[in-house]
PDB file of C-alpha atoms and ligand atoms in Angstrom:
ATOM      1  CA  MET S 191     -85.654 -24.450 -41.149  1.00 63.00           C
ATOM      2  CA  THR S 192     -86.032 -20.916 -41.026  1.00 84.00           C
ATOM      3  CA  GLU S 193     -84.160 -19.050 -38.058  1.00 93.00           C
ATOM      4  CA  PRO S 194     -86.184 -18.969 -34.319  1.00 97.00           C
ATOM      5  CA  ARG S 195     -87.217 -15.308 -34.744  1.00 98.00           C
ATOM      6  CA  GLY S 196     -85.457 -13.645 -31.254  1.00 98.00           C
ATOM      7  CA  PRO S 197     -86.805 -11.064 -28.558  1.00 98.00           C
ATOM      8  CA  VAL S 198     -87.173  -7.461 -30.164  1.00 98.00           C
ATOM      9  CA  ASP S 199     -82.844  -6.100 -29.728  1.00 96.00           C
ATOM     10  CA  SER S 200     -82.498  -4.116 -26.385  1.00 95.00           C
ATOM     11  CA  SER S 201     -79.570  -1.975 -28.280  1.00 95.00           C
ATOM     12  CA  ARG S 202     -82.253  -0.865 -30.540  1.00 97.00           C
ATOM     13  CA  VAL S 203     -85.541  -0.429 -28.810  1.00 97.00           C
ATOM     14  CA  PRO S 204     -85.315   0.245 -24.844  1.00 98.00           C
ATOM     15  CA  ARG S 205     -86.392  -2.434 -22.786  1.00 97.00           C
ATOM     16  CA  PHE S 206     -88.756  -0.782 -20.952  1.00 98.00           C
ATOM     17  CA  ALA S 207     -90.404   0.900 -24.604  1.00 97.00           C
ATOM     18  CA  GLY S 208     -93.779  -1.573 -25.756  1.00 96.00           C
ATOM     19  CA  PRO S 209     -95.864  -3.684 -24.763  1.00 96.00           C
ATOM     20  CA  ALA S 210     -94.745  -6.846 -22.979  1.00 98.00           C
ATOM     21  CA  THR S 211     -94.580 -10.234 -23.831  1.00 98.00           C
ATOM     22  CA  PHE S 212     -92.449 -12.544 -22.203  1.00 99.00           C
ATOM     23  CA  ALA S 213     -88.569 -11.643 -22.072  1.00 98.00           C
ATOM     24  CA  ARG S 214     -89.863  -9.400 -25.204  1.00 98.00           C
ATOM     25  CA  LEU S 215     -90.141 -12.204 -27.529  1.00 98.00           C
ATOM     26  CA  PRO S 216     -92.859 -12.330 -30.298  1.00 98.00           C
ATOM     27  CA  ARG S 217     -96.228 -13.441 -29.774  1.00 98.00           C
ATOM     28  CA  LEU S 218     -96.996 -17.092 -30.682  1.00 98.00           C
ATOM     29  CA  ASP S 219     -99.690 -15.712 -33.603  1.00 98.00           C
ATOM     30  CA  GLU S 220     -96.831 -13.771 -34.895  1.00 98.00           C
ATOM     31  CA  VAL S 221     -94.398 -16.797 -35.627  1.00 98.00           C
ATOM     32  CA  GLY S 222     -97.375 -19.122 -36.213  1.00 96.00           C
ATOM     33  CA  HIS S 223     -95.540 -22.300 -34.391  1.00 96.00           C
ATOM     34  CA  ALA S 224     -93.442 -22.250 -31.309  1.00 98.00           C
ATOM     35  CA  ASP S 225     -91.466 -24.921 -29.986  1.00 98.00           C
ATOM     36  CA  VAL S 226     -91.705 -23.337 -26.598  1.00 98.00           C
ATOM     37  CA  ALA S 227     -94.634 -21.182 -25.633  1.00 98.00           C
ATOM     38  CA  VAL S 228     -94.804 -19.180 -22.340  1.00 98.00           C
ATOM     39  CA  VAL S 229     -98.460 -19.046 -21.547  1.00 98.00           C
ATOM     40  CA  GLY S 230    -100.211 -17.072 -18.820  1.00 99.00           C
ATOM     41  CA  VAL S 231    -103.081 -18.089 -16.692  1.00 99.00           C
ATOM     42  CA  PRO S 232    -104.778 -15.323 -14.747  1.00 99.00           C
ATOM     43  CA  PHE S 233    -106.550 -17.439 -12.632  1.00 99.00           C
ATOM     44  CA  ASP S 234    -106.747 -17.357  -8.462  1.00 98.00           C
ATOM     45  CA  SER S 235    -110.079 -18.131  -7.692  1.00 98.00           C
ATOM     46  CA  GLY S 236    -108.641 -21.652  -6.305  1.00 98.00           C
ATOM     47  CA  VAL S 237    -107.135 -19.577  -2.975  1.00 98.00           C
ATOM     48  CA  SER S 238    -107.194 -20.486   0.388  1.00 98.00           C
ATOM     49  CA  TYR S 239    -105.593 -17.163   1.636  1.00 98.00           C
ATOM     50  CA  ARG S 240    -104.851 -13.684   0.075  1.00 98.00           C
ATOM     51  CA  PRO S 241    -105.582 -13.118  -3.491  1.00 98.00           C
ATOM     52  CA  GLY S 242    -104.067 -11.992  -6.347  1.00 98.00           C
ATOM     53  CA  ALA S 243    -102.325 -14.344  -8.446  1.00 99.00           C
ATOM     54  CA  ARG S 244    -104.621 -13.953 -11.164  1.00 98.00           C
ATOM     55  CA  PHE S 245    -102.479 -10.470 -12.283  1.00 99.00           C
ATOM     56  CA  GLY S 246     -99.049 -12.722 -11.643  1.00 99.00           C
ATOM     57  CA  PRO S 247     -98.548 -13.270 -15.260  1.00 99.00           C
ATOM     58  CA  SER S 248     -98.564  -9.155 -16.793  1.00 98.00           C
ATOM     59  CA  ALA S 249     -96.150  -8.703 -13.598  1.00 99.00           C
ATOM     60  CA  VAL S 250     -94.213 -11.763 -14.170  1.00 99.00           C
ATOM     61  CA  ARG S 251     -93.871 -10.245 -18.328  1.00 99.00           C
ATOM     62  CA  GLU S 252     -93.160  -6.785 -17.069  1.00 98.00           C
ATOM     63  CA  ALA S 253     -90.720  -8.044 -15.144  1.00 98.00           C
ATOM     64  CA  SER S 254     -89.076 -10.054 -17.625  1.00 98.00           C
ATOM     65  CA  ARG S 255     -87.717  -7.585 -20.024  1.00 98.00           C
ATOM     66  CA  LEU S 256     -84.521  -7.544 -18.579  1.00 98.00           C
ATOM     67  CA  LEU S 257     -83.939 -10.707 -19.559  1.00 98.00           C
ATOM     68  CA  ARG S 258     -80.819 -11.229 -21.925  1.00 98.00           C
ATOM     69  CA  PRO S 259     -80.703 -14.013 -24.715  1.00 97.00           C
ATOM     70  CA  TYR S 260     -77.492 -16.230 -23.582  1.00 98.00           C
ATOM     71  CA  HIS S 261     -77.436 -18.339 -20.313  1.00 98.00           C
ATOM     72  CA  PRO S 262     -73.638 -18.441 -19.405  1.00 98.00           C
ATOM     73  CA  GLY S 263     -74.865 -20.983 -16.531  1.00 97.00           C
ATOM     74  CA  LEU S 264     -75.840 -23.623 -18.980  1.00 97.00           C
ATOM     75  CA  ASP S 265     -73.902 -22.057 -21.645  1.00 98.00           C
ATOM     76  CA  ILE S 266     -76.900 -21.475 -24.139  1.00 97.00           C
ATOM     77  CA  SER S 267     -79.055 -19.309 -26.268  1.00 98.00           C
ATOM     78  CA  PRO S 268     -82.187 -20.360 -25.494  1.00 98.00           C
ATOM     79  CA  PHE S 269     -84.275 -18.290 -28.061  1.00 98.00           C
ATOM     80  CA  ALA S 270     -81.871 -18.857 -30.269  1.00 98.00           C
ATOM     81  CA  ALA S 271     -81.772 -22.490 -30.000  1.00 95.00           C
ATOM     82  CA  GLN S 272     -85.681 -23.066 -29.948  1.00 97.00           C
ATOM     83  CA  GLN S 273     -88.200 -21.007 -31.302  1.00 98.00           C
ATOM     84  CA  VAL S 274     -89.977 -19.648 -27.948  1.00 98.00           C
ATOM     85  CA  ALA S 275     -92.810 -17.307 -28.120  1.00 98.00           C
ATOM     86  CA  ASP S 276     -95.307 -15.669 -25.720  1.00 98.00           C
ATOM     87  CA  GLY S 277     -98.721 -17.281 -26.190  1.00 98.00           C
ATOM     88  CA  GLY S 278    -101.264 -14.809 -24.588  1.00 98.00           C
ATOM     89  CA  ASP S 279    -103.429 -15.333 -21.877  1.00 98.00           C
ATOM     90  CA  VAL S 280    -105.976 -18.432 -21.391  1.00 98.00           C
ATOM     91  CA  ALA S 281    -109.382 -16.916 -20.765  1.00 98.00           C
ATOM     92  CA  CYS S 282    -110.764 -18.124 -17.466  1.00 97.00           C
ATOM     93  CA  ASN S 283    -113.920 -17.840 -15.933  1.00 98.00           C
ATOM     94  CA  PRO S 284    -113.363 -15.997 -12.276  1.00 98.00           C
ATOM     95  CA  PHE S 285    -116.427 -17.058 -11.364  1.00 98.00           C
ATOM     96  CA  ALA S 286    -116.783 -20.706 -11.870  1.00 98.00           C
ATOM     97  CA  ILE S 287    -113.794 -23.045 -10.952  1.00 98.00           C
ATOM     98  CA  ASP S 288    -114.753 -26.090 -12.688  1.00 98.00           C
ATOM     99  CA  GLU S 289    -115.608 -24.524 -15.753  1.00 98.00           C
ATOM    100  CA  ALA S 290    -112.305 -22.550 -15.552  1.00 99.00           C
ATOM    101  CA  VAL S 291    -110.527 -26.174 -14.867  1.00 98.00           C
ATOM    102  CA  THR S 292    -111.568 -27.379 -18.197  1.00 98.00           C
ATOM    103  CA  THR S 293    -110.829 -24.483 -20.059  1.00 99.00           C
ATOM    104  CA  ILE S 294    -107.356 -24.573 -18.832  1.00 99.00           C
ATOM    105  CA  GLU S 295    -106.651 -28.534 -19.912  1.00 98.00           C
ATOM    106  CA  GLU S 296    -108.266 -27.623 -23.246  1.00 98.00           C
ATOM    107  CA  ALA S 297    -106.209 -24.513 -24.128  1.00 98.00           C
ATOM    108  CA  ALA S 298    -103.081 -26.615 -22.567  1.00 98.00           C
ATOM    109  CA  SER S 299    -104.079 -29.487 -25.082  1.00 98.00           C
ATOM    110  CA  GLY S 300    -104.795 -26.975 -28.020  1.00 98.00           C
ATOM    111  CA  LEU S 301    -101.316 -24.837 -27.685  1.00 98.00           C
ATOM    112  CA  GLY S 302     -99.493 -28.782 -27.122  1.00 96.00           C
ATOM    113  CA  ALA S 303    -101.006 -30.464 -29.916  1.00 94.00           C
ATOM    114  CA  ASP S 304     -98.203 -30.020 -32.356  1.00 93.00           C
ATOM    115  CA  GLY S 305     -95.595 -30.997 -29.775  1.00 96.00           C
ATOM    116  CA  THR S 306     -95.272 -27.200 -28.242  1.00 98.00           C
ATOM    117  CA  ARG S 307     -93.914 -27.409 -24.999  1.00 98.00           C
ATOM    118  CA  LEU S 308     -95.620 -25.038 -22.220  1.00 98.00           C
ATOM    119  CA  VAL S 309     -94.227 -22.763 -19.120  1.00 99.00           C
ATOM    120  CA  THR S 310     -96.952 -21.806 -17.870  1.00 99.00           C
ATOM    121  CA  ILE S 311     -97.323 -18.309 -15.486  1.00 99.00           C
ATOM    122  CA  GLY S 312     -99.889 -18.775 -12.943  1.00 98.00           C
ATOM    123  CA  GLY S 313    -101.861 -17.799 -11.643  1.00 97.00           C
ATOM    124  CA  ASP S 314    -102.390 -20.091  -8.066  1.00 99.00           C
ATOM    125  CA  HIS S 315    -101.866 -23.324  -8.131  1.00 99.00           C
ATOM    126  CA  THR S 316    -105.145 -24.704  -8.705  1.00 99.00           C
ATOM    127  CA  ILE S 317    -103.657 -24.653 -12.377  1.00 99.00           C
ATOM    128  CA  ALA S 318    -101.079 -27.334 -12.331  1.00 99.00           C
ATOM    129  CA  LEU S 319    -103.943 -29.656 -12.394  1.00 99.00           C
ATOM    130  CA  PRO S 320    -105.248 -29.220 -15.757  1.00 99.00           C
ATOM    131  CA  LEU S 321    -101.746 -28.924 -17.095  1.00 99.00           C
ATOM    132  CA  LEU S 322    -101.439 -31.766 -15.517  1.00 99.00           C
ATOM    133  CA  ARG S 323    -104.015 -33.409 -17.338  1.00 99.00           C
ATOM    134  CA  ALA S 324    -103.250 -32.076 -20.624  1.00 98.00           C
ATOM    135  CA  ALA S 325     -99.279 -33.219 -20.022  1.00 98.00           C
ATOM    136  CA  ALA S 326    -100.673 -37.399 -19.467  1.00 98.00           C
ATOM    137  CA  ARG S 327    -103.080 -36.832 -21.894  1.00 98.00           C
ATOM    138  CA  ARG S 328     -99.554 -36.361 -24.455  1.00 98.00           C
ATOM    139  CA  HIS S 329     -97.292 -38.352 -22.271  1.00 98.00           C
ATOM    140  CA  GLY S 330     -98.735 -40.698 -20.203  1.00 98.00           C
ATOM    141  CA  PRO S 331     -98.412 -40.553 -16.298  1.00 98.00           C
ATOM    142  CA  VAL S 332     -95.397 -38.134 -15.903  1.00 98.00           C
ATOM    143  CA  ALA S 333     -92.556 -37.758 -13.286  1.00 98.00           C
ATOM    144  CA  LEU S 334     -93.344 -34.409 -10.922  1.00 99.00           C
ATOM    145  CA  LEU S 335     -91.265 -31.991  -9.404  1.00 98.00           C
ATOM    146  CA  HIS S 336     -93.111 -29.703  -6.963  1.00 99.00           C
ATOM    147  CA  PHE S 337     -91.068 -27.024  -5.592  1.00 99.00           C
ATOM    148  CA  ASP S 338     -93.259 -25.389  -2.766  1.00 99.00           C
ATOM    149  CA  ALA S 339     -93.267 -24.349   0.690  1.00 99.00           C
ATOM    150  CA  HIS S 340     -96.866 -26.548   0.890  1.00 99.00           C
ATOM    151  CA  LEU S 341     -97.682 -30.209   0.212  1.00 98.00           C
ATOM    152  CA  ASP S 342    -100.590 -29.321  -2.301  1.00 99.00           C
ATOM    153  CA  THR S 343    -101.983 -32.761  -1.652  1.00 98.00           C
ATOM    154  CA  TRP S 344    -104.879 -31.643   0.621  1.00 98.00           C
ATOM    155  CA  ASP S 345    -108.209 -33.335   0.034  1.00 98.00           C
ATOM    156  CA  THR S 346    -111.070 -30.643  -0.171  1.00 98.00           C
ATOM    157  CA  TYR S 347    -111.529 -26.556   1.323  1.00 97.00           C
ATOM    158  CA  PHE S 348    -114.406 -26.180   2.634  1.00 97.00           C
ATOM    159  CA  GLY S 349    -115.635 -29.226   0.553  1.00 97.00           C
ATOM    160  CA  ALA S 350    -113.894 -27.988  -2.571  1.00 98.00           C
ATOM    161  CA  GLU S 351    -112.003 -30.121  -4.453  1.00 98.00           C
ATOM    162  CA  TYR S 352    -110.180 -28.203  -7.155  1.00 98.00           C
ATOM    163  CA  THR S 353    -108.287 -25.340  -5.105  1.00 98.00           C
ATOM    164  CA  HIS S 354    -104.826 -24.792  -4.799  1.00 98.00           C
ATOM    165  CA  GLY S 355    -103.844 -26.906  -1.626  1.00 98.00           C
ATOM    166  CA  THR S 356    -105.537 -29.745  -3.645  1.00 98.00           C
ATOM    167  CA  PRO S 357    -104.494 -30.639  -7.465  1.00 99.00           C
ATOM    168  CA  PHE S 358    -101.356 -32.963  -6.354  1.00 99.00           C
ATOM    169  CA  ARG S 359    -103.679 -35.565  -4.836  1.00 98.00           C
ATOM    170  CA  ARG S 360    -106.052 -34.978  -7.750  1.00 98.00           C
ATOM    171  CA  ALA S 361    -103.440 -35.745  -9.832  1.00 99.00           C
ATOM    172  CA  VAL S 362    -103.003 -38.628  -8.107  1.00 99.00           C
ATOM    173  CA  GLU S 363    -106.238 -40.241  -8.161  1.00 98.00           C
ATOM    174  CA  GLU S 364    -106.830 -39.599 -11.679  1.00 98.00           C
ATOM    175  CA  GLY S 365    -103.271 -40.904 -12.411  1.00 98.00           C
ATOM    176  CA  LEU S 366    -101.774 -38.380 -13.701  1.00 99.00           C
ATOM    177  CA  LEU S 367     -98.366 -39.012 -12.579  1.00 99.00           C
ATOM    178  CA  ASP S 368     -95.945 -41.917 -12.532  1.00 98.00           C
ATOM    179  CA  THR S 369     -95.279 -42.126  -8.663  1.00 98.00           C
ATOM    180  CA  GLU S 370     -92.702 -43.917  -8.369  1.00 98.00           C
ATOM    181  CA  ALA S 371     -91.106 -39.957  -9.803  1.00 98.00           C
ATOM    182  CA  VAL S 372     -92.347 -38.131  -7.240  1.00 98.00           C
ATOM    183  CA  SER S 373     -91.033 -35.335  -4.947  1.00 98.00           C
ATOM    184  CA  HIS S 374     -91.701 -32.032  -3.066  1.00 98.00           C
ATOM    185  CA  VAL S 375     -88.726 -29.543  -2.462  1.00 99.00           C
ATOM    186  CA  GLY S 376     -88.553 -27.072  -0.834  1.00 99.00           C
ATOM    187  CA  THR S 377     -90.926 -28.047   1.768  1.00 98.00           C
ATOM    188  CA  ARG S 378     -91.461 -26.741   5.722  1.00 98.00           C
ATOM    189  CA  GLY S 379     -94.354 -24.750   8.001  1.00 98.00           C
ATOM    190  CA  PRO S 380     -96.746 -26.019   9.795  1.00 98.00           C
ATOM    191  CA  LEU S 381     -99.407 -28.368   9.087  1.00 98.00           C
ATOM    192  CA  TYR S 382    -102.618 -29.052  10.163  1.00 98.00           C
ATOM    193  CA  GLY S 383    -101.496 -32.580  11.341  1.00 98.00           C
ATOM    194  CA  LYS S 384     -99.329 -35.415  11.407  1.00 98.00           C
ATOM    195  CA  SER S 385    -101.426 -37.561   9.236  1.00 98.00           C
ATOM    196  CA  ASP S 386    -100.973 -34.844   6.516  1.00 98.00           C
ATOM    197  CA  LEU S 387     -97.397 -36.395   6.010  1.00 98.00           C
ATOM    198  CA  ASP S 388     -98.657 -39.731   6.244  1.00 98.00           C
ATOM    199  CA  GLU S 389    -101.339 -39.100   3.661  1.00 98.00           C
ATOM    200  CA  ASP S 390     -98.641 -37.683   1.192  1.00 98.00           C
ATOM    201  CA  LYS S 391     -96.453 -40.309   1.306  1.00 98.00           C
ATOM    202  CA  ARG S 392     -98.933 -42.871   0.837  1.00 98.00           C
ATOM    203  CA  LEU S 393     -99.690 -40.748  -2.169  1.00 98.00           C
ATOM    204  CA  GLY S 394     -96.167 -41.518  -3.263  1.00 98.00           C
ATOM    205  CA  PHE S 395     -94.993 -38.448  -2.548  1.00 98.00           C
ATOM    206  CA  GLY S 396     -90.890 -38.148  -1.425  1.00 98.00           C
ATOM    207  CA  ILE S 397     -89.768 -35.027   0.158  1.00 98.00           C
ATOM    208  CA  VAL S 398     -86.945 -32.481   0.289  1.00 98.00           C
ATOM    209  CA  THR S 399     -87.127 -30.151   2.659  1.00 99.00           C
ATOM    210  CA  SER S 400     -86.438 -26.953   2.581  1.00 99.00           C
ATOM    211  CA  ALA S 401     -83.995 -27.872   5.984  1.00 98.00           C
ATOM    212  CA  ASP S 402     -82.796 -30.858   3.490  1.00 98.00           C
ATOM    213  CA  VAL S 403     -81.208 -28.471   0.801  1.00 98.00           C
ATOM    214  CA  MET S 404     -79.478 -25.776   3.618  1.00 98.00           C
ATOM    215  CA  ARG S 405     -78.292 -29.329   5.739  1.00 98.00           C
ATOM    216  CA  ARG S 406     -77.121 -31.263   2.313  1.00 98.00           C
ATOM    217  CA  GLY S 407     -76.311 -28.869  -0.481  1.00 98.00           C
ATOM    218  CA  VAL S 408     -77.700 -28.172  -3.706  1.00 98.00           C
ATOM    219  CA  ASP S 409     -75.070 -30.623  -5.577  1.00 98.00           C
ATOM    220  CA  GLU S 410     -76.857 -33.509  -3.226  1.00 98.00           C
ATOM    221  CA  VAL S 411     -79.774 -32.585  -3.157  1.00 98.00           C
ATOM    222  CA  VAL S 412     -79.694 -32.587  -6.924  1.00 98.00           C
ATOM    223  CA  ASP S 413     -78.356 -35.831  -7.440  1.00 98.00           C
ATOM    224  CA  ALA S 414     -81.036 -37.454  -5.565  1.00 98.00           C
ATOM    225  CA  LEU S 415     -83.681 -36.197  -7.151  1.00 98.00           C
ATOM    226  CA  ARG S 416     -82.106 -36.689 -10.649  1.00 98.00           C
ATOM    227  CA  GLN S 417     -81.507 -40.436  -9.454  1.00 98.00           C
ATOM    228  CA  ARG S 418     -85.660 -40.485  -9.106  1.00 97.00           C
ATOM    229  CA  ILE S 419     -86.530 -38.901 -11.947  1.00 98.00           C
ATOM    230  CA  GLY S 420     -83.992 -40.900 -14.398  1.00 98.00           C
ATOM    231  CA  ASP S 421     -85.057 -40.580 -18.150  1.00 97.00           C
ATOM    232  CA  ARG S 422     -88.927 -40.166 -17.399  1.00 98.00           C
ATOM    233  CA  PRO S 423     -91.377 -37.282 -19.133  1.00 98.00           C
ATOM    234  CA  LEU S 424     -90.611 -34.670 -16.234  1.00 98.00           C
ATOM    235  CA  TYR S 425     -93.294 -32.000 -15.393  1.00 99.00           C
ATOM    236  CA  VAL S 426     -91.471 -29.445 -12.933  1.00 99.00           C
ATOM    237  CA  SER S 427     -94.006 -27.220 -11.086  1.00 99.00           C
ATOM    238  CA  ILE S 428     -92.648 -24.539  -9.196  1.00 99.00           C
ATOM    239  CA  ASP S 429     -94.902 -22.169  -6.873  1.00 99.00           C
ATOM    240  CA  ILE S 430     -92.827 -19.242  -6.384  1.00 99.00           C
ATOM    241  CA  ASP S 431     -93.664 -19.422  -1.874  1.00 99.00           C
ATOM    242  CA  VAL S 432     -91.005 -21.788  -1.992  1.00 99.00           C
ATOM    243  CA  LEU S 433     -88.610 -19.081  -2.115  1.00 99.00           C
ATOM    244  CA  ASP S 434     -88.533 -17.499   1.210  1.00 99.00           C
ATOM    245  CA  PRO S 435     -90.322 -14.613   2.037  1.00 98.00           C
ATOM    246  CA  ALA S 436     -87.492 -12.180   1.272  1.00 98.00           C
ATOM    247  CA  HIS S 437     -86.942 -13.294  -1.719  1.00 98.00           C
ATOM    248  CA  ALA S 438     -90.550 -13.635  -2.730  1.00 99.00           C
ATOM    249  CA  PRO S 439     -92.989 -11.341  -0.696  1.00 99.00           C
ATOM    250  CA  GLY S 440     -95.335 -11.452  -3.179  1.00 99.00           C
ATOM    251  CA  THR S 441     -97.513 -14.156  -2.731  1.00 99.00           C
ATOM    252  CA  GLY S 442    -100.788 -15.596  -1.074  1.00 98.00           C
ATOM    253  CA  THR S 443     -99.420 -18.213   1.335  1.00 98.00           C
ATOM    254  CA  PRO S 444     -95.916 -17.163   3.076  1.00 98.00           C
ATOM    255  CA  GLU S 445     -93.867 -19.091   5.199  1.00 98.00           C
ATOM    256  CA  ALA S 446     -90.906 -18.555   6.882  1.00 98.00           C
ATOM    257  CA  GLY S 447     -87.448 -20.556   6.055  1.00 98.00           C
ATOM    258  CA  GLY S 448     -87.325 -20.804   2.461  1.00 98.00           C
ATOM    259  CA  LEU S 449     -85.586 -21.382   0.078  1.00 98.00           C
ATOM    260  CA  THR S 450     -83.074 -18.211  -1.571  1.00 98.00           C
ATOM    261  CA  SER S 451     -83.900 -17.815  -5.267  1.00 98.00           C
ATOM    262  CA  ARG S 452     -80.021 -18.809  -5.712  1.00 98.00           C
ATOM    263  CA  GLU S 453     -80.735 -22.039  -4.161  1.00 98.00           C
ATOM    264  CA  LEU S 454     -83.530 -22.569  -6.340  1.00 99.00           C
ATOM    265  CA  LEU S 455     -81.875 -21.093  -9.657  1.00 98.00           C
ATOM    266  CA  GLU S 456     -79.285 -23.634  -9.242  1.00 98.00           C
ATOM    267  CA  ILE S 457     -81.515 -26.733  -8.485  1.00 98.00           C
ATOM    268  CA  LEU S 458     -82.780 -25.885 -11.392  1.00 98.00           C
ATOM    269  CA  ARG S 459     -79.607 -25.671 -13.540  1.00 98.00           C
ATOM    270  CA  GLY S 460     -78.434 -29.408 -12.351  1.00 98.00           C
ATOM    271  CA  LEU S 461     -81.637 -31.007 -13.730  1.00 98.00           C
ATOM    272  CA  ALA S 462     -80.202 -29.533 -17.193  1.00 98.00           C
ATOM    273  CA  GLY S 463     -80.385 -33.171 -19.590  1.00 97.00           C
ATOM    274  CA  ALA S 464     -83.506 -34.157 -17.860  1.00 98.00           C
ATOM    275  CA  ASN S 465     -86.710 -34.492 -19.905  1.00 98.00           C
ATOM    276  CA  LEU S 466     -89.124 -31.477 -19.447  1.00 98.00           C
ATOM    277  CA  ILE S 467     -92.010 -31.923 -21.016  1.00 98.00           C
ATOM    278  CA  GLY S 468     -93.898 -28.984 -19.026  1.00 98.00           C
ATOM    279  CA  ALA S 469     -93.524 -26.211 -15.778  1.00 99.00           C
ATOM    280  CA  ASP S 470     -94.933 -23.910 -14.248  1.00 99.00           C
ATOM    281  CA  VAL S 471     -94.785 -20.804 -11.973  1.00 99.00           C
ATOM    282  CA  VAL S 472     -97.563 -19.873  -9.734  1.00 99.00           C
ATOM    283  CA  GLU S 473     -99.013 -17.862  -7.060  1.00 99.00           C
ATOM    284  CA  VAL S 474     -97.193 -14.516  -7.747  1.00 99.00           C
ATOM    285  CA  ALA S 475     -99.465 -12.011  -6.530  1.00 99.00           C
ATOM    286  CA  PRO S 476     -97.810  -8.708  -7.334  1.00 99.00           C
ATOM    287  CA  ALA S 477    -100.133  -6.766  -4.542  1.00 98.00           C
ATOM    288  CA  TYR S 478     -97.508  -7.848  -1.608  1.00 98.00           C
ATOM    289  CA  ASP S 479     -94.350  -7.191  -3.749  1.00 98.00           C
ATOM    290  CA  HIS S 480     -92.220  -4.724  -3.619  1.00 98.00           C
ATOM    291  CA  ALA S 481     -89.861  -3.154  -6.203  1.00 98.00           C
ATOM    292  CA  GLU S 482     -90.663  -6.555  -8.107  1.00 98.00           C
ATOM    293  CA  ILE S 483     -88.876  -9.080  -6.025  1.00 98.00           C
ATOM    294  CA  THR S 484     -91.029 -11.805  -6.999  1.00 99.00           C
ATOM    295  CA  ALA S 485     -91.642 -10.897 -10.249  1.00 99.00           C
ATOM    296  CA  VAL S 486     -88.002 -11.074 -11.249  1.00 99.00           C
ATOM    297  CA  ALA S 487     -87.495 -14.222  -9.569  1.00 99.00           C
ATOM    298  CA  ALA S 488     -90.371 -15.999 -11.193  1.00 99.00           C
ATOM    299  CA  SER S 489     -89.146 -14.211 -14.816  1.00 99.00           C
ATOM    300  CA  HIS S 490     -85.849 -15.776 -13.685  1.00 98.00           C
ATOM    301  CA  VAL S 491     -86.135 -18.993 -12.848  1.00 99.00           C
ATOM    302  CA  ALA S 492     -89.470 -18.911 -16.648  1.00 99.00           C
ATOM    303  CA  TYR S 493     -86.482 -18.531 -17.933  1.00 99.00           C
ATOM    304  CA  ASP S 494     -83.979 -21.490 -16.958  1.00 98.00           C
ATOM    305  CA  LEU S 495     -86.625 -23.243 -17.354  1.00 98.00           C
ATOM    306  CA  VAL S 496     -87.322 -22.581 -20.811  1.00 98.00           C
ATOM    307  CA  THR S 497     -83.885 -23.015 -21.545  1.00 98.00           C
ATOM    308  CA  LEU S 498     -83.408 -26.302 -19.404  1.00 98.00           C
ATOM    309  CA  MET S 499     -85.749 -27.165 -22.685  1.00 98.00           C
ATOM    310  CA  ALA S 500     -83.588 -25.604 -25.562  1.00 96.00           C
ATOM    311  CA  ALA S 501     -80.639 -27.376 -23.683  1.00 93.00           C
ATOM    312  CA  ARG S 502     -82.618 -31.108 -25.006  1.00 90.00           C
ATOM    313  CA  PRO S 503     -84.699 -30.293 -27.663  1.00 83.00           C
ATOM    314  CA  ARG S 504     -87.917 -32.536 -28.210  1.00 79.00           C
ATOM    315  CA  GLU S 505     -87.690 -35.393 -29.535  1.00 71.00           C
ATOM    316  CA  GLY S 506     -88.078 -35.162 -33.513  1.00 63.00           C
ATOM    317  CA  ALA S 507     -88.530 -31.489 -33.222  1.00 61.00           C
TER     318      ALA S 507
HETATM  319  N1  ALG F1362    -100.481 -23.837  -2.839  1.00 78.77           N
HETATM  320  C1  ALG F1362    -100.178 -22.799  -2.573  1.00 78.77           C
HETATM  321  N2  ALG F1362     -99.462 -21.450  -2.135  1.00 78.77           N
HETATM  322  N3  ALG F1362    -100.774 -22.403  -0.674  1.00 78.77           N
HETATM  323  C2  ALG F1362    -101.659 -23.587   0.002  1.00 78.77           C
HETATM  324  C3  ALG F1362    -101.830 -23.207   1.122  1.00 78.77           C
HETATM  325  C4  ALG F1362    -103.278 -24.418   1.498  1.00 78.77           C
HETATM  326  C5  ALG F1362    -103.564 -23.675   2.807  1.00 78.77           C
HETATM  327  O1  ALG F1362    -104.278 -22.677   2.948  1.00 78.77           O
HETATM  328  O2  ALG F1362    -103.243 -24.532   3.592  1.00 78.77           O
HETATM  329 ZN1   ZN F1363     -97.226 -22.791  -1.274  1.00 78.77          ZN
HETATM  330 ZN1   ZN F1364     -98.682 -24.766  -4.291  1.00 78.77          ZN
END
């Protein structure tokens, strides 16, 4: 096996020079095959409030220039342990949600066909549905860990089925999820009614609210989540609005009282060893950001997801 090709060496080429790829990694077409690909989906036609997440992938790539190759928390160099590459952006139709959903599903299936695991940068949360379709096509129903201020199990908006508030209800309806192991983390804020919670529970979801994380602490939350997930194939979907608006102002539907970026990163690190088959980081909308606060947080979250994948290489890889 040839050595993985790593990022551009920032001691030779200043990290602020050259076009941005995620963490200054090679493009997928430069390496041919990757164990993990970071892929952008610049799609935000499914939002119910502020638009702009279509600019998320390029903002996260820009903010990822400062990432370094060794992860001390997990004691691993993720880009040396496996080939990680930037898979570019999925070009999807911004004027036709149904068509875009199909395009994303096909692109994710194609990229993952030879076992490449994807860390996808959104885009709004609509994109989780086609990404879960592609994951379930390969692995069968998957466990889901969903970090978000919102439930995203609502039914429709203005009659539309595919929106950023509805992907996980569709995913349950389509049998994409192992409903023994589906959890929201970081939920908070006003709902339309109590029935939102009843319906979410009926769909099978467990909830660790943002306040639970504060009261129970990271370690206890991690233990509970790990027990529920076991060794099932796991998909992790991270809506950056799970973070408090102080930690992530650049997003479309901000809610007060969220996690700190430290809490989120530590919960992720607590998942080391889990059977992580795919992940996304969505809802970064740079027009509302300041000093790249949100894009930096998202780039670190994506780096931790890539590192979790390196910490447990794919079987047979
Ligand atoms: N997935 C995100 N970010 N937001 C969903 C909010 C749906 C609503 O407007 O009620
Ligand atoms: Zn959200
Ligand atoms: Zn969401």
